[in-house]
Coordinates of C-alpha atoms and ligand atoms in Angstrom, one line a residue:
X21 CA -9.2 -54.5 76.7
X22 CA -11.1 -51.4 75.6
X23 CA -13.2 -51.6 72.5
X24 CA -12.9 -49.3 69.5
X25 CA -15.2 -48.7 66.6
X26 CA -15.4 -46.3 63.7
X27 CA -17.8 -45.6 60.8
X28 CA -17.8 -43.7 57.6
X29 CA -20.7 -43.7 55.2
X30 CA -24.0 -42.0 54.3
X31 CA -25.9 -42.9 57.4
X32 CA -26.0 -41.0 60.7
X33 CA -22.9 -42.3 62.4
X34 CA -23.7 -41.9 66.1
X35 CA -26.5 -44.5 66.5
X36 CA -24.3 -47.0 64.5
X37 CA -21.2 -46.3 66.7
X38 CA -23.2 -46.7 69.9
X39 CA -24.8 -50.0 68.7
X40 CA -21.4 -51.4 67.7
X41 CA -19.9 -50.2 71.0
X42 CA -22.6 -52.1 73.0
X43 CA -21.4 -55.3 71.3
X44 CA -17.8 -54.5 72.5
X45 CA -18.7 -53.7 76.0
X46 CA -17.4 -57.0 77.2
X47 CA -13.9 -55.6 76.4
X48 CA -14.2 -52.9 79.1
X49 CA -17.1 -50.9 80.5
X50 CA -16.0 -48.2 82.9
X51 CA -16.4 -45.2 80.6
X52 CA -17.3 -44.6 77.0
X53 CA -17.3 -41.9 74.3
X54 CA -17.7 -41.0 70.7
X55 CA -16.5 -38.3 68.3
X56 CA -18.4 -37.1 65.2
X57 CA -17.0 -35.1 62.4
X58 CA -19.5 -32.7 60.7
X59 CA -19.2 -29.3 59.1
X60 CA -15.4 -29.4 59.5
X61 CA -15.8 -29.7 63.2
X62 CA -15.2 -32.6 65.6
X63 CA -17.6 -32.9 68.5
X64 CA -17.0 -35.3 71.4
X65 CA -19.3 -36.8 74.0
X66 CA -18.0 -39.0 76.7
X67 CA -19.0 -40.2 80.2
X68 CA -18.0 -42.5 83.0
X69 CA -20.2 -45.6 83.1
X70 CA -21.6 -47.8 80.5
X71 CA -22.8 -47.3 76.9
X72 CA -26.4 -47.0 78.1
X73 CA -25.4 -43.8 79.9
X74 CA -24.0 -42.4 76.6
X75 CA -27.2 -43.5 74.9
X76 CA -29.2 -41.6 77.5
X77 CA -27.1 -38.5 77.1
X78 CA -27.4 -38.5 73.3
X79 CA -30.9 -40.0 72.7
X80 CA -29.1 -43.2 71.4
X81 CA -27.0 -41.0 69.2
X82 CA -30.0 -39.6 67.3
X83 CA -29.3 -36.1 68.6
X84 CA -25.8 -36.1 67.1
X85 CA -25.1 -35.1 63.5
X86 CA -22.4 -36.5 61.3
X87 CA -21.8 -39.4 58.9
X88 CA -18.3 -40.2 60.2
X89 CA -17.1 -40.9 63.7
X90 CA -15.2 -43.0 66.2
X91 CA -16.1 -44.6 69.5
X92 CA -14.6 -46.3 72.5
X93 CA -15.5 -48.3 75.6
X94 CA -12.8 -48.3 78.2
X95 CA -11.2 -50.6 80.7
X96 CA -9.0 -48.2 82.7
X97 CA -5.2 -48.9 82.8
X98 CA -3.7 -45.4 82.9
X99 CA -5.8 -43.1 85.0
X100 CA -9.0 -43.8 86.9
X101 CA -12.3 -44.2 85.2
X102 CA -13.5 -40.6 84.8
X103 CA -15.1 -38.4 82.2
X104 CA -11.7 -36.7 81.6
X105 CA -9.9 -40.0 81.1
X106 CA -12.6 -41.5 78.8
X107 CA -11.8 -41.6 75.1
X108 CA -11.8 -40.1 72.5
X109 CA -8.9 -37.7 73.3
X110 CA -8.6 -34.5 71.4
X111 CA -5.6 -32.4 70.4
X112 CA -5.6 -28.9 71.9
X113 CA -6.3 -27.3 68.5
X114 CA -9.4 -29.7 68.2
X115 CA -8.0 -30.9 64.9
X116 CA -7.6 -34.5 65.9
X117 CA -9.6 -37.0 67.9
X118 CA -8.2 -40.4 68.8
X119 CA -9.5 -43.7 70.3
X120 CA -7.0 -46.2 71.5
X121 CA -6.8 -49.8 72.7
X122 CA -3.5 -51.0 74.1
X123 CA -0.7 -49.3 76.0
X124 CA 1.7 -46.6 74.8
X125 CA 4.7 -47.8 76.7
X126 CA 6.9 -44.7 76.2
X127 CA 4.1 -42.2 76.9
X128 CA 5.8 -40.7 79.9
X129 CA 8.9 -39.8 77.9
X130 CA 6.8 -38.4 75.0
X131 CA 4.5 -36.5 77.4
X132 CA 7.4 -34.9 79.2
X133 CA 8.9 -33.8 75.9
X134 CA 5.6 -32.2 74.8
X135 CA 5.0 -30.6 78.2
X136 CA 8.4 -29.0 78.0
X137 CA 7.3 -27.4 74.7
X138 CA 4.3 -26.0 76.6
X139 CA 1.6 -28.5 75.5
X140 CA -1.1 -28.8 78.0
X141 CA -2.5 -32.3 78.9
X142 CA -6.0 -32.8 80.1
X143 CA -6.1 -36.4 81.2
X144 CA -3.9 -39.0 83.0
X145 CA -4.0 -41.5 80.1
X146 CA -1.3 -42.8 77.9
X147 CA -3.5 -42.1 74.9
X148 CA -3.7 -38.3 75.0
X149 CA -0.1 -38.0 73.8
X150 CA -1.1 -39.5 70.5
X151 CA -3.6 -36.6 69.8
X152 CA -0.9 -34.0 70.6
X153 CA 1.7 -35.7 68.5
X154 CA -0.7 -35.8 65.5
X155 CA -1.2 -32.1 65.9
X156 CA 2.5 -31.4 66.2
X157 CA 3.4 -33.5 63.1
X158 CA 0.5 -32.2 61.0
X159 CA 1.4 -30.0 58.0
X160 CA -1.8 -30.5 56.0
X161 CA -1.3 -34.2 55.2
X162 CA -3.4 -36.5 57.6
X163 CA -1.8 -39.8 56.6
X164 CA 1.7 -38.3 56.9
X165 CA 0.9 -37.0 60.4
X166 CA -0.3 -40.5 61.5
X167 CA 2.7 -42.2 60.0
X168 CA 5.1 -39.9 61.8
X169 CA 3.2 -40.2 65.1
X170 CA 3.2 -44.0 64.9
X171 CA 6.9 -44.1 64.2
X172 CA 7.6 -42.6 67.7
X173 CA 5.2 -44.8 69.6
X174 CA 6.3 -47.9 71.5
X175 CA 3.9 -50.5 72.9
X176 CA 0.6 -51.9 71.7
X177 CA -1.9 -49.8 70.0
X178 CA -5.0 -50.0 67.8
X179 CA -6.0 -46.5 66.9
X180 CA -9.0 -44.9 65.3
X181 CA -8.4 -41.2 64.3
X182 CA -10.4 -38.4 62.8
X183 CA -8.9 -35.2 61.4
X184 CA -11.1 -32.0 61.2
X185 CA -9.7 -31.1 57.8
X186 CA -10.6 -34.5 56.2
X187 CA -14.4 -34.7 56.5
X188 CA -14.8 -38.1 54.8
X189 CA -11.7 -39.9 56.0
X190 CA -11.0 -42.1 59.0
X191 CA -7.5 -43.5 59.6
X192 CA -6.8 -46.5 61.7
X193 CA -3.6 -48.2 62.8
X194 CA -2.9 -51.7 64.2
X195 CA 0.1 -52.7 66.3
X196 CA -0.2 -55.6 68.7
X197 CA -3.8 -54.8 69.6
X198 CA -6.7 -56.2 67.6
X199 CA -8.4 -54.2 64.9
X200 CA -10.4 -55.2 61.8
X201 CA -12.0 -53.3 59.0
X202 CA -15.6 -54.0 58.0
X203 CA -16.3 -53.4 54.3
X204 CA -19.9 -52.4 53.5
X205 CA -21.9 -50.9 50.6
X206 CA -21.0 -47.2 50.5
X207 CA -19.9 -47.5 54.1
X208 CA -16.9 -48.8 56.0
X209 CA -16.2 -49.7 59.6
X210 CA -13.4 -50.4 62.0
X211 CA -13.8 -52.5 65.2
X212 CA -11.8 -54.3 67.8
X213 CA -13.7 -57.5 67.0
X214 CA -16.1 -59.0 64.5
X215 CA -19.1 -59.1 66.9
X216 CA -19.4 -55.4 66.6
X217 CA -19.8 -55.6 62.8
X218 CA -21.9 -58.7 61.9
X219 CA -25.2 -56.8 61.9
X220 CA -23.7 -54.5 59.3
X221 CA -21.4 -56.5 57.1
X222 CA -19.8 -59.9 56.8
X223 CA -16.8 -58.8 54.7
X224 CA -13.8 -58.0 56.8
X225 CA -10.1 -57.1 56.2
X226 CA -7.7 -58.3 58.8
X227 CA -4.9 -55.8 59.4
X228 CA -1.3 -56.9 60.2
X229 CA 0.8 -55.3 62.9
X230 CA 2.3 -52.0 61.6
X231 CA -0.4 -51.5 58.9
X232 CA -2.3 -48.2 58.5
X233 CA -5.6 -48.0 56.7
X234 CA -7.4 -45.0 55.2
X235 CA -11.2 -45.5 55.1
X236 CA -13.7 -43.4 53.2
X237 CA -17.2 -44.1 52.2
X238 CA -16.3 -46.1 49.1
X239 CA -12.7 -47.1 49.6
X240 CA -10.3 -48.8 52.0
X241 CA -6.6 -48.3 51.3
X242 CA -4.1 -50.2 53.4
X243 CA -0.4 -49.2 53.8
X244 CA 2.5 -51.0 55.4
X245 CA 4.7 -49.3 57.9
X246 CA 6.7 -47.7 55.1
X247 CA 3.5 -46.3 53.6
X248 CA 3.6 -48.6 50.6
X249 CA 0.1 -49.7 49.5
X250 CA -0.7 -53.3 50.4
X251 CA -3.3 -55.4 48.5
X252 CA -5.6 -57.0 51.1
X253 CA -8.0 -59.8 50.6
X254 CA -11.5 -59.6 52.1
X255 CA -12.6 -62.5 54.4
X256 CA -16.1 -63.6 55.0
X257 CA -17.4 -64.0 58.6
X258 CA -19.7 -67.0 58.9
X259 CA -21.0 -66.3 62.4
X260 CA -24.7 -65.6 62.4
X261 CA -26.2 -62.5 63.9
X262 CA -28.1 -64.5 66.6
X263 CA -24.8 -65.6 67.9
X264 CA -24.1 -62.1 69.2
X265 CA -27.6 -61.6 70.7
X266 CA -29.0 -63.0 74.0
X267 CA -31.8 -64.8 72.1
X268 CA -34.4 -64.9 75.0
X269 CA -31.9 -65.8 77.8
X270 CA -31.4 -63.5 80.7
X271 CA -27.6 -63.3 80.3
X272 CA -25.1 -64.2 77.6
X273 CA -23.4 -66.5 80.1
X274 CA -26.7 -68.5 80.5
X275 CA -27.1 -68.7 76.7
X276 CA -23.5 -69.7 76.3
X277 CA -23.8 -72.4 78.9
X278 CA -26.7 -74.0 77.0
X279 CA -24.9 -73.6 73.7
X280 CA -22.1 -75.9 74.8
X281 CA -23.4 -79.3 73.4
X282 CA -23.7 -77.7 70.0
X283 CA -20.4 -75.8 70.2
X284 CA -18.6 -79.0 71.2
X285 CA -20.4 -80.9 68.4
X286 CA -19.3 -78.3 65.9
X287 CA -15.7 -78.5 67.2
X288 CA -15.5 -82.3 67.1
X289 CA -17.7 -83.6 64.3
X290 CA -16.1 -82.1 61.2
X291 CA -12.7 -83.5 62.4
X292 CA -13.8 -87.2 62.6
X293 CA -14.0 -88.8 59.3
X294 CA -14.3 -92.6 58.8
X295 CA -13.3 -93.3 62.3
X296 CA -10.1 -91.2 62.1
X297 CA -9.2 -87.7 63.2
X298 CA -8.5 -85.4 60.3
X299 CA -7.0 -82.0 61.0
X300 CA -7.1 -80.1 57.8
X301 CA -4.1 -77.8 57.3
X302 CA -2.0 -79.3 60.1
X303 CA 1.6 -79.1 59.0
X304 CA 2.8 -81.8 61.4
X305 CA 3.5 -85.3 60.0
X306 CA 3.7 -88.5 62.0
X307 CA 7.5 -88.1 61.9
X308 CA 7.3 -84.6 63.2
X309 CA 5.0 -85.7 66.0
X310 CA 7.4 -88.5 67.0
X311 CA 10.2 -86.1 67.6
X312 CA 8.5 -84.2 70.4
X313 CA 9.7 -85.4 73.7
X314 CA 7.8 -82.9 75.7
X315 CA 4.6 -80.8 75.5
X316 CA 4.4 -77.4 77.2
X317 CA 0.9 -75.8 77.5
X318 CA 0.7 -72.1 78.0
X319 CA -2.4 -69.9 78.5
X320 CA -4.1 -67.6 81.0
X321 CA -7.2 -67.9 83.1
X322 CA -9.7 -70.6 82.2
X323 CA -7.7 -71.5 79.1
X324 CA -4.9 -72.5 81.4
X325 CA -7.3 -74.6 83.4
X326 CA -8.4 -76.3 80.2
X327 CA -4.7 -77.0 79.8
X328 CA -4.6 -78.5 83.3
X329 CA -7.3 -81.1 82.2
X330 CA -5.4 -81.6 78.9
X331 CA -2.3 -82.5 80.7
X332 CA -3.9 -85.5 82.4
X333 CA -5.3 -86.7 79.0
X334 CA -2.1 -86.1 77.0
X335 CA 0.2 -87.7 79.5
X336 CA -2.1 -90.7 79.8
X337 CA -2.3 -91.3 76.0
X338 CA 1.2 -90.1 74.9
X339 CA 3.4 -91.1 77.9
X340 CA 5.6 -88.0 77.4
X341 CA 5.9 -85.2 80.0
X342 CA 3.4 -82.4 79.8
X343 CA 3.7 -79.1 81.7
X344 CA 1.1 -76.4 82.0
X345 CA 2.6 -72.9 82.5
X346 CA 0.7 -69.7 83.1
X347 CA 1.7 -67.4 80.2
X348 CA 2.5 -64.5 82.5
X349 CA 5.1 -66.6 84.3
X350 CA 6.4 -68.5 81.4
X351 CA 7.4 -65.4 79.5
X352 CA 9.8 -64.2 82.2
X353 CA 11.1 -67.5 83.4
X354 CA 14.0 -68.3 81.1
X355 CA 12.0 -71.4 80.1
X356 CA 13.7 -74.6 79.0
X357 CA 12.2 -75.4 75.6
X358 CA 13.8 -76.5 72.3
X359 CA 12.9 -77.8 68.9
X360 CA 11.8 -81.1 70.4
X361 CA 9.1 -79.3 72.4
X362 CA 5.6 -78.9 71.2
X363 CA 3.9 -75.9 72.7
X364 CA 0.2 -75.9 72.9
X365 CA -1.1 -72.3 73.2
X366 CA -4.7 -72.0 74.3
X367 CA -6.7 -68.9 73.9
X368 CA -10.4 -68.1 73.2
X369 CA -9.8 -64.6 72.0
X370 CA -6.4 -65.2 70.4
X371 CA -5.4 -61.8 71.7
X372 CA -4.3 -62.2 75.3
X373 CA -1.0 -60.2 75.7
X374 CA 0.8 -62.6 78.1
X375 CA -0.1 -65.6 76.0
X376 CA 1.2 -63.9 72.8
X377 CA 4.5 -63.0 74.6
X378 CA 4.9 -66.6 76.0
X379 CA 4.4 -68.1 72.6
X380 CA 6.9 -65.7 71.0
X381 CA 9.4 -66.6 73.7
X382 CA 8.9 -70.4 73.0
X383 CA 9.0 -69.9 69.3
X384 CA 12.3 -68.0 69.5
X385 CA 13.8 -71.0 71.4
X386 CA 12.7 -73.4 68.6
X387 CA 9.5 -74.9 69.9
X388 CA 6.8 -75.7 67.5
X389 CA 3.6 -73.8 68.3
X390 CA 0.2 -75.3 67.9
X391 CA -2.5 -72.9 68.9
X392 CA -6.1 -73.7 70.0
X393 CA -8.0 -70.5 69.3
X394 CA -11.6 -69.5 68.8
X395 CA -11.3 -66.2 66.9
X396 CA -10.3 -66.6 63.3
X397 CA -7.6 -64.2 62.1
X398 CA -6.6 -63.3 65.7
X399 CA -3.0 -62.5 66.6
X400 CA -2.2 -65.9 68.1
X401 CA -3.8 -67.7 65.1
X402 CA -1.6 -65.7 62.8
X403 CA 1.7 -66.2 64.8
X404 CA 1.4 -69.9 65.5
X405 CA 3.0 -72.5 63.3
X406 CA -0.3 -74.4 63.3
X407 CA -3.7 -73.4 64.5
X408 CA -6.8 -75.5 65.3
X409 CA -10.0 -73.5 65.8
X410 CA -12.6 -74.2 68.5
X411 CA -15.8 -73.6 66.6
X412 CA -17.6 -72.1 69.6
X413 CA -19.0 -69.0 67.8
X414 CA -18.7 -65.6 69.5
X415 CA -18.4 -65.7 73.3
X416 CA -19.7 -62.5 74.8
X417 CA -19.9 -63.1 78.6
X418 CA -16.6 -62.2 80.3
X419 CA -16.6 -65.6 82.2
X420 CA -15.9 -68.2 79.6
X421 CA -18.0 -71.4 79.4
X422 CA -18.3 -72.7 75.8
X423 CA -14.7 -71.4 75.1
X424 CA -13.5 -73.7 77.9
X425 CA -15.4 -76.8 76.9
X426 CA -14.5 -76.5 73.2
X427 CA -10.9 -76.2 74.2
X428 CA -11.2 -79.4 76.2
X429 CA -12.8 -81.1 73.2
X430 CA -9.9 -80.1 71.0
X431 CA -7.3 -81.1 73.5
X432 CA -8.9 -84.6 73.6
X433 CA -8.7 -84.8 69.8
X434 CA -5.1 -83.6 69.8
X435 CA -4.2 -86.3 72.4
X436 CA -5.9 -89.1 70.5
X437 CA -4.5 -87.9 67.1
X438 CA -0.9 -87.7 68.4
X439 CA -1.2 -91.0 70.2
X440 CA -2.5 -92.7 67.1
X441 CA 0.0 -91.1 64.7
X442 CA 2.9 -92.0 66.9
X443 CA 1.6 -95.5 67.3
X444 CA 1.2 -95.3 71.1
X445 CA -2.4 -96.6 70.8
X446 CA -3.8 -99.2 68.5
X447 CA -6.6 -98.6 65.9
X448 CA -9.0 -100.4 68.2
X449 CA -8.2 -98.1 71.1
X450 CA -8.4 -95.0 68.8
X451 CA -11.9 -96.1 67.7
X452 CA -13.0 -96.7 71.2
X453 CA -11.7 -93.3 72.4
X454 CA -13.3 -91.5 69.5
X455 CA -16.6 -93.2 70.2
X456 CA -16.4 -91.8 73.7
X457 CA -15.6 -88.3 72.5
X458 CA -18.4 -88.4 70.0
X459 CA -20.9 -89.1 72.8
X460 CA -19.9 -85.8 74.5
X461 CA -22.4 -83.4 72.9
X462 CA -25.4 -85.7 73.8
X463 CA -24.1 -86.3 77.3
X464 CA -23.4 -82.6 77.9
X465 CA -27.0 -82.0 76.9
X466 CA -28.2 -84.7 79.3
X467 CA -26.0 -83.1 82.1
X468 CA -27.6 -79.7 81.6
X469 CA -31.1 -81.3 81.6
X470 CA -30.3 -83.3 84.8
X471 CA -29.2 -80.1 86.7
X472 CA -32.1 -77.9 86.0
X473 CA -32.9 -77.5 89.7
X474 CA -29.5 -76.2 90.6
X475 CA -31.0 -72.7 91.1
X476 CA -32.6 -74.1 94.3
X477 CA -29.2 -74.9 95.7
X478 CA -28.0 -71.4 95.0
X479 CA -30.7 -70.1 97.3
X480 CA -29.4 -72.4 100.0
X481 CA -25.7 -71.6 99.6
X482 CA -25.5 -68.0 98.3
X483 CA -24.7 -66.5 101.7
X484 CA -21.5 -68.4 102.2
X485 CA -18.6 -66.0 102.0
X486 CA -15.9 -68.6 101.2
X487 CA -16.4 -71.8 99.3
X488 CA -13.8 -74.6 98.7
X489 CA -13.6 -76.9 95.8
X490 CA -11.8 -80.2 96.1
X491 CA -11.0 -83.1 93.8
X492 CA -8.3 -85.6 92.7
X493 CA -6.8 -86.2 89.3
X494 CA -9.0 -84.7 86.5
X495 CA -11.5 -83.6 89.1
X496 CA -8.9 -81.4 90.7
X497 CA -8.2 -79.8 87.3
X498 CA -11.9 -79.1 86.9
X499 CA -12.2 -77.8 90.5
X500 CA -9.8 -74.9 89.5
X501 CA -12.3 -73.8 86.8
X502 CA -15.3 -74.3 89.0
X503 CA -13.8 -72.2 91.7
X504 CA -12.7 -69.5 89.2
X505 CA -16.2 -69.3 87.7
X506 CA -17.8 -68.8 91.1
X507 CA -15.4 -66.1 92.3
X508 CA -15.2 -64.1 89.1
X509 CA -19.0 -63.6 88.7
X510 CA -20.3 -63.9 92.3
X511 CA -17.5 -62.1 94.2
X512 CA -17.5 -64.9 96.8
X513 CA -14.1 -66.0 97.9
X514 CA -13.3 -69.4 96.7
X515 CA -10.3 -71.7 96.4
X516 CA -9.7 -75.0 94.6
X517 CA -7.5 -77.6 96.3
X518 CA -6.1 -81.0 95.3
X519 CA -8.0 -83.0 98.0
X520 CA -4.7 -84.6 99.2
X521 CA -3.4 -81.1 100.0
X522 CA -6.2 -80.3 102.5
X523 CA -4.2 -81.4 105.5
X524 CA -1.3 -79.1 104.5
X525 CA -3.1 -76.0 105.5
X526 CA -6.6 -75.5 104.1
X527 CA -8.2 -77.7 106.7
X528 CA -7.6 -74.9 109.2
X529 CA -10.0 -72.8 107.2
X530 CA -12.9 -75.3 107.5
X531 CA -15.4 -74.3 110.1
X532 CA -19.1 -74.8 111.0
X533 CA -21.3 -74.5 107.9
X534 CA -18.4 -73.8 105.4
X535 CA -19.4 -75.1 102.0
X536 CA -17.0 -77.6 100.3
X537 CA -17.8 -78.7 96.8
X538 CA -16.4 -82.2 96.3
X539 CA -15.8 -83.4 92.8
X540 CA -16.1 -87.2 92.9
X541 CA -16.3 -88.3 89.3
X542 CA -12.8 -89.9 89.2
X543 CA -13.9 -93.2 90.8
X544 CA -10.4 -94.8 90.8
X545 CA -9.7 -92.5 93.8
X546 CA -13.2 -92.4 95.1
X547 CA -12.3 -93.9 98.5
X548 CA -9.5 -91.4 99.0
X549 CA -11.9 -88.6 98.2
X550 CA -14.4 -90.0 100.6
X551 CA -11.8 -89.8 103.4
X552 CA -11.2 -86.1 102.5
X553 CA -15.0 -85.5 102.6
X554 CA -15.2 -87.1 106.1
X555 CA -12.3 -84.9 107.2
X556 CA -14.1 -81.7 106.3
X557 CA -17.4 -82.9 107.6
X558 CA -15.8 -83.7 110.9
X559 CA -14.9 -79.9 111.1
X560 CA -18.5 -78.8 110.4
X561 CA -18.4 -78.4 106.6
X562 CA -21.4 -78.9 104.4
X563 CA -20.6 -80.9 101.4
X564 CA -22.0 -80.5 97.9
X565 CA -20.8 -83.4 95.8
X566 CA -20.7 -83.9 92.0
X567 CA -20.6 -87.6 91.1
X568 CA -21.3 -89.9 88.3
X569 CA -24.8 -91.3 87.9
X570 CA -25.3 -94.6 89.8
X571 CA -22.8 -93.7 92.6
X572 CA -25.0 -94.3 95.6
X573 CA -22.3 -94.3 98.2
X574 CA -21.8 -90.5 97.8
X575 CA -25.2 -89.7 99.3
X576 CA -24.2 -90.9 102.8
X577 CA -21.6 -88.2 103.2
X578 CA -23.1 -85.3 101.2
X579 CA -25.6 -82.5 102.1
X580 CA -26.5 -82.3 98.4
X581 CA -25.5 -84.3 95.3
X582 CA -25.3 -83.2 91.7
X583 CA -25.1 -86.0 89.1
X584 CA -23.5 -86.3 85.7
X585 CA -23.9 -89.2 83.3
X586 CA -21.2 -91.9 83.1
X587 CA -18.4 -91.4 80.6
X588 CA -14.8 -92.5 80.1
X589 CA -13.1 -90.8 83.0
X590 CA -10.5 -89.2 80.6
X591 CA -13.3 -87.0 79.3
X592 CA -15.4 -86.5 82.4
X593 CA -14.2 -82.9 82.9
X594 CA -16.5 -81.8 80.0
X595 CA -19.5 -83.0 82.0
X596 CA -18.4 -82.2 85.6
X597 CA -17.8 -78.6 84.8
X598 CA -21.4 -78.0 83.6
X599 CA -23.1 -78.1 87.0
X600 CA -20.3 -76.0 88.4
X601 CA -20.9 -73.3 85.7
X602 CA -24.7 -73.4 86.5
X603 CA -24.0 -73.2 90.2
X604 CA -21.8 -70.2 89.8
X605 CA -24.3 -68.6 87.5
X606 CA -27.3 -69.0 89.8
X607 CA -25.3 -68.0 92.9
X608 CA -24.3 -64.8 91.1
X609 CA -27.9 -64.2 90.0
X610 CA -29.2 -64.8 93.5
X611 CA -26.8 -62.2 94.7
X612 CA -27.8 -59.7 92.0
X613 CA -24.3 -59.6 90.4
X614 CA -23.6 -58.2 87.0
X615 CA -23.1 -61.7 85.6
X616 CA -21.9 -60.9 82.0
X617 CA -19.7 -58.0 83.1
X618 CA -18.2 -58.7 86.5
X619 CA -16.6 -55.8 88.2
X620 CA -13.0 -54.9 87.3
X621 CA -12.7 -57.6 84.7
X622 CA -12.7 -57.6 80.9
X623 CA -13.0 -60.5 78.5
X624 CA -10.0 -59.9 76.3
X625 CA -6.9 -59.0 78.3
X626 CA -4.7 -57.4 75.7
X627 CA -2.5 -55.6 78.2
X628 CA 0.0 -57.2 80.6
Ligands
G6P6 C1 -9.9 -63.3 80.7 C2 -11.3 -64.0 80.5 C3 -11.2 -65.5 80.8 C4 -10.1 -66.1 79.9 C5 -8.8 -65.4 80.0 C6 -7.9 -65.9 78.9 O1 -9.5 -63.3 82.0 O2 -12.2 -63.4 81.4 O3 -12.5 -66.0 80.5 O4 -10.0 -67.4 80.3 O5 -8.9 -64.0 79.9 O6 -8.4 -65.4 77.7 P1 -8.2 -66.1 76.3 O7 -8.9 -65.2 75.4 O8 -6.7 -66.1 76.0 O9 -8.7 -67.5 76.4

């Protein structure tokens, strides 16, 4: 959480910093600030609220001089959102300015030590101590001061630093928090994420943990933790600029919902060649795959709900046990995994702190780590034994949509690939399953087209203060995501229940007019679900059903019905989730919620 940027070049820095920060706002948006270095003086402007407030205060940066600067958009962890706690933080001698993403875990100990030496602190943040340490260690050499400071810090930190005595130099550090360098023509950048940079450059350098980089207008020099120079390769970003813009849609979430057929196509198509799945660069042979007697899926949020769907599909095709564990629980659970365990790590950003910790824990115990990640070069992608990318393009809205459905698509491919390689399914079955998967992009488009009037339903149901989602089998797994989508962006309380669990407690919450969203695509258990629908209706609930086209029975018991095209039930989640995303989107819109940036949330959760 928190986004950081930096610029050094010939142009006026402030407008560039502010524009880049806007692209990173999804990482946190409770306060923002920038520092500029000009005429051997650092000036800092910061405020609570969003980047547009900083834009207003500075005439979009035009009123601020300087060709070098750093910027920050904050998601508060230590200290409430306030002007004082907003970054950048300055040393008391005004020599250093620092922006930080991550958590300095030993900041209390360090702060107390500095306070006992008479150093005054001006904020409640863990970051400020970095500025004071820099000033304390500084003897005229900027890089040396940074190196000494970093060596006493514990925790996760990506830092951008200016020093008043070095008018053309910006130093950055990466340790367990994302940070990349953008290399331009007579200008260089730092940013938490590529989306901030693609309108300026496509050449990036990915830093490793512990590395320190010195940026000037014409040069980027990277050092390892012992201050030895490191040769770094530049990588090309192939995302296009439009991908990081709204492109005529009202919200990024809306745009990303409608991008899903293409994103899933991009994820699937290059991997199916001559009727077979080809995963380039996967190190696992058929023999390796056969040794796994268990799969553990770990992830957070929607990625873990994608894993819940994956479990049904993997177990069905592989006939080995599959567990889905929340990363935040797995990491502290003394988990039982060994070298016969395949761990699937799912993460859109590739930077989620708990997911990284869970994967490290499993790796240390011998598990083989196969990561499903969207962001190339991210921490999870680098740490995993194998990585398969979801080619969803940048996802900006905090609530994931295309991240989730591309994760599902890859999970299907992994399940079919493993089943085929380990001879659990025949060639004929493989072809049939792949044919079904290949239909997904077209059927997803059809689903979106079929549900264009869903905004009408949101007008009918937006005043419900508590909404329940029920389903069985894969429908239950999708209900978890449907419920999360609704609550995170509309602030309406919502819960998902395995329909069979209703009688064990939830039924007591059903009263007159309560909305229950019933997912009925899994037709093997349709009669059972119908009984559950009758149970809630008998207690006064209104039922909004989601069913496969051609299911006429569902109309008798539903207030409203949303349809999805018919598909192999193993892959139905990819269609069923679409009307649920739209439903959540329109309810939130109807209630005037800040859809792309829901309160208290951030997209990339890089702290515990
Ligand atoms: C945040 C996002 C969710 C996401 C979760 C896990 O909560 O808002 O959309 O599912 O983090 O993120 P990851 O990047 O690991 O998929």
